[in-house]
PDB file of C-alpha atoms in Angstrom:
ATOM      1  CA  MET A   1      24.995  15.871 -44.689  1.00  0.00           C
ATOM      2  CA  PRO A   2      23.006  13.828 -47.225  1.00  0.00           C
ATOM      3  CA  ARG A   3      21.400  16.707 -49.156  1.00  0.00           C
ATOM      4  CA  MET A   4      24.622  18.723 -49.311  1.00  0.00           C
ATOM      5  CA  LYS A   5      26.551  15.665 -50.511  1.00  0.00           C
ATOM      6  CA  LYS A   6      24.011  15.065 -53.281  1.00  0.00           C
ATOM      7  CA  TYR A   7      24.028  18.750 -54.231  1.00  0.00           C
ATOM      8  CA  LEU A   8      27.825  18.798 -54.562  1.00  0.00           C
ATOM      9  CA  GLU A   9      27.824  15.583 -56.583  1.00  0.00           C
ATOM     10  CA  THR A  10      25.144  16.731 -59.046  1.00  0.00           C
ATOM     11  CA  ASN A  11      25.698  20.485 -59.520  1.00  0.00           C
ATOM     12  CA  GLY A  12      28.572  22.211 -61.272  1.00  0.00           C
ATOM     13  CA  PRO A  13      31.135  23.411 -60.759  1.00  0.00           C
ATOM     14  CA  TRP A  14      31.329  21.356 -57.541  1.00  0.00           C
ATOM     15  CA  SER A  15      30.437  18.088 -59.276  1.00  0.00           C
ATOM     16  CA  GLN A  16      33.621  18.432 -61.346  1.00  0.00           C
ATOM     17  CA  LEU A  17      35.681  18.631 -58.149  1.00  0.00           C
ATOM     18  CA  VAL A  18      34.086  15.368 -57.004  1.00  0.00           C
ATOM     19  CA  LEU A  19      34.445  13.692 -60.403  1.00  0.00           C
ATOM     20  CA  ASN A  20      38.144  14.649 -60.691  1.00  0.00           C
ATOM     21  CA  ASN A  21      38.831  13.557 -57.106  1.00  0.00           C
ATOM     22  CA  ASN A  22      39.878  17.089 -56.152  1.00  0.00           C
ATOM     23  CA  ILE A  23      37.698  16.752 -53.077  1.00  0.00           C
ATOM     24  CA  LYS A  24      36.540  13.710 -51.148  1.00  0.00           C
ATOM     25  CA  LEU A  25      33.094  13.824 -49.624  1.00  0.00           C
ATOM     26  CA  THR A  26      32.660  12.043 -46.321  1.00  0.00           C
ATOM     27  CA  PRO A  27      29.004  11.454 -45.427  1.00  0.00           C
ATOM     28  CA  ILE A  28      27.816  12.686 -42.035  1.00  0.00           C
ATOM     29  CA  GLU A  29      24.453  12.351 -40.323  1.00  0.00           C
ATOM     30  CA  ASN A  30      22.428  14.481 -37.920  1.00  0.00           C
ATOM     31  CA  GLU A  31      23.439  13.968 -34.267  1.00  0.00           C
ATOM     32  CA  GLU A  32      26.040  11.275 -35.160  1.00  0.00           C
ATOM     33  CA  SER A  33      29.481  12.044 -33.713  1.00  0.00           C
ATOM     34  CA  ILE A  34      32.620  11.887 -35.833  1.00  0.00           C
ATOM     35  CA  SER A  35      36.058  11.304 -34.342  1.00  0.00           C
ATOM     36  CA  LEU A  36      38.602  13.606 -35.976  1.00  0.00           C
ATOM     37  CA  SER A  37      41.367  12.310 -33.737  1.00  0.00           C
ATOM     38  CA  GLN A  38      41.788  10.412 -30.490  1.00  0.00           C
ATOM     39  CA  ASN A  39      40.932  13.628 -28.600  1.00  0.00           C
ATOM     40  CA  ILE A  40      38.524  15.549 -30.845  1.00  0.00           C
ATOM     41  CA  THR A  41      34.935  14.657 -31.648  1.00  0.00           C
ATOM     42  CA  VAL A  42      32.513  16.693 -33.756  1.00  0.00           C
ATOM     43  CA  THR A  43      28.750  16.225 -33.715  1.00  0.00           C
ATOM     44  CA  PRO A  44      26.699  17.850 -36.496  1.00  0.00           C
ATOM     45  CA  PHE A  45      23.095  18.863 -35.854  1.00  0.00           C
ATOM     46  CA  VAL A  46      20.474  20.345 -38.150  1.00  0.00           C
ATOM     47  CA  VAL A  47      19.233  23.862 -37.403  1.00  0.00           C
ATOM     48  CA  PRO A  48      16.189  25.550 -38.972  1.00  0.00           C
ATOM     49  CA  HIS A  49      16.889  27.550 -42.072  1.00  0.00           C
ATOM     50  CA  ARG A  50      15.427  28.045 -45.532  1.00  0.00           C
ATOM     51  CA  ASP A  51      17.345  24.986 -46.823  1.00  0.00           C
ATOM     52  CA  GLU A  52      16.627  25.500 -50.507  1.00  0.00           C
ATOM     53  CA  TYR A  53      19.669  23.467 -51.522  1.00  0.00           C
ATOM     54  CA  SER A  54      20.821  21.525 -48.489  1.00  0.00           C
ATOM     55  CA  GLU A  55      20.626  21.191 -44.740  1.00  0.00           C
ATOM     56  CA  THR A  56      21.951  23.933 -42.471  1.00  0.00           C
ATOM     57  CA  VAL A  57      24.121  22.414 -39.773  1.00  0.00           C
ATOM     58  CA  GLY A  58      25.665  23.472 -36.480  1.00  0.00           C
ATOM     59  CA  TYR A  59      28.463  21.615 -34.723  1.00  0.00           C
ATOM     60  CA  LYS A  60      29.381  20.646 -31.193  1.00  0.00           C
ATOM     61  CA  ILE A  61      33.133  20.182 -30.892  1.00  0.00           C
ATOM     62  CA  GLN A  62      34.455  18.180 -27.966  1.00  0.00           C
ATOM     63  CA  GLY A  63      38.137  18.207 -27.071  1.00  0.00           C
ATOM     64  CA  PRO A  64      39.956  16.588 -24.187  1.00  0.00           C
ATOM     65  CA  ASN A  65      39.323  19.548 -21.852  1.00  0.00           C
ATOM     66  CA  LYS A  66      36.820  21.935 -23.452  1.00  0.00           C
ATOM     67  CA  THR A  67      33.724  21.925 -25.644  1.00  0.00           C
ATOM     68  CA  ALA A  68      32.523  24.433 -28.196  1.00  0.00           C
ATOM     69  CA  LEU A  69      29.279  25.039 -30.027  1.00  0.00           C
ATOM     70  CA  PHE A  70      29.070  26.619 -33.474  1.00  0.00           C
ATOM     71  CA  ILE A  71      25.672  27.646 -34.758  1.00  0.00           C
ATOM     72  CA  PRO A  72      25.405  29.220 -38.214  1.00  0.00           C
ATOM     73  CA  ASP A  73      22.647  31.452 -39.445  1.00  0.00           C
ATOM     74  CA  ILE A  74      19.290  30.295 -38.076  1.00  0.00           C
ATOM     75  CA  ASP A  75      16.043  31.337 -39.713  1.00  0.00           C
ATOM     76  CA  LYS A  76      14.105  31.848 -36.462  1.00  0.00           C
ATOM     77  CA  TRP A  77      15.034  30.649 -32.985  1.00  0.00           C
ATOM     78  CA  ASN A  78      11.454  29.648 -32.219  1.00  0.00           C
ATOM     79  CA  LYS A  79      11.593  27.116 -35.084  1.00  0.00           C
ATOM     80  CA  TRP A  80      14.383  25.172 -33.373  1.00  0.00           C
ATOM     81  CA  ASP A  81      13.315  22.297 -31.158  1.00  0.00           C
ATOM     82  CA  LYS A  82      16.093  23.117 -28.664  1.00  0.00           C
ATOM     83  CA  SER A  83      16.656  25.982 -26.269  1.00  0.00           C
ATOM     84  CA  ILE A  84      19.695  28.034 -27.285  1.00  0.00           C
ATOM     85  CA  VAL A  85      20.153  29.046 -23.642  1.00  0.00           C
ATOM     86  CA  GLU A  86      20.279  25.405 -22.516  1.00  0.00           C
ATOM     87  CA  GLU A  87      22.629  24.420 -25.354  1.00  0.00           C
ATOM     88  CA  ILE A  88      25.049  27.221 -24.452  1.00  0.00           C
ATOM     89  CA  LYS A  89      25.046  26.130 -20.814  1.00  0.00           C
ATOM     90  CA  LYS A  90      26.400  22.718 -21.900  1.00  0.00           C
ATOM     91  CA  VAL A  91      29.615  24.056 -23.506  1.00  0.00           C
ATOM     92  CA  ASP A  92      32.656  26.135 -22.626  1.00  0.00           C
ATOM     93  CA  TYR A  93      32.528  28.286 -25.776  1.00  0.00           C
ATOM     94  CA  ALA A  94      29.665  29.220 -28.085  1.00  0.00           C
ATOM     95  CA  PHE A  95      30.021  30.818 -31.503  1.00  0.00           C
ATOM     96  CA  LEU A  96      26.816  32.152 -33.044  1.00  0.00           C
ATOM     97  CA  ASP A  97      26.625  33.608 -36.530  1.00  0.00           C
ATOM     98  CA  ALA A  98      24.974  37.001 -36.199  1.00  0.00           C
ATOM     99  CA  THR A  99      25.747  38.290 -39.687  1.00  0.00           C
ATOM    100  CA  PHE A 100      22.228  39.593 -40.250  1.00  0.00           C
ATOM    101  CA  TYR A 101      21.385  40.520 -36.651  1.00  0.00           C
ATOM    102  CA  SER A 102      19.844  43.976 -36.542  1.00  0.00           C
ATOM    103  CA  GLY A 103      18.989  44.355 -32.861  1.00  0.00           C
ATOM    104  CA  LYS A 104      15.359  44.874 -33.777  1.00  0.00           C
ATOM    105  CA  ARG A 105      12.772  42.378 -32.641  1.00  0.00           C
ATOM    106  CA  ASN A 106      11.005  40.579 -35.430  1.00  0.00           C
ATOM    107  CA  ARG A 107       7.331  40.493 -34.459  1.00  0.00           C
ATOM    108  CA  GLN A 108       6.452  38.053 -37.245  1.00  0.00           C
ATOM    109  CA  SER A 109       6.414  34.320 -36.541  1.00  0.00           C
TER     110      SER A 109
END
């Protein structure tokens, strides 16, 4: 994503990896699909998060027979302009990062 690309290019030690051609950055954009092969397409999409340094991105992965959704840590579901329930209904598999899930309802908005 644009902010992550800029961050990697301008902040060490990652900038050294870019400068020395140890890694190649390929720009991607929100909601623009990327073909990884003839049969696999990945679509990045921005999800709400603190985003101090870069965007936080989820991915929809489409194969020849199945689709998957990966959503990383999200700050608050009510900040997302999509319904997680509806997004899950559109795919065969959904992977949600619940690293900090406590099971307790957060009453703050």
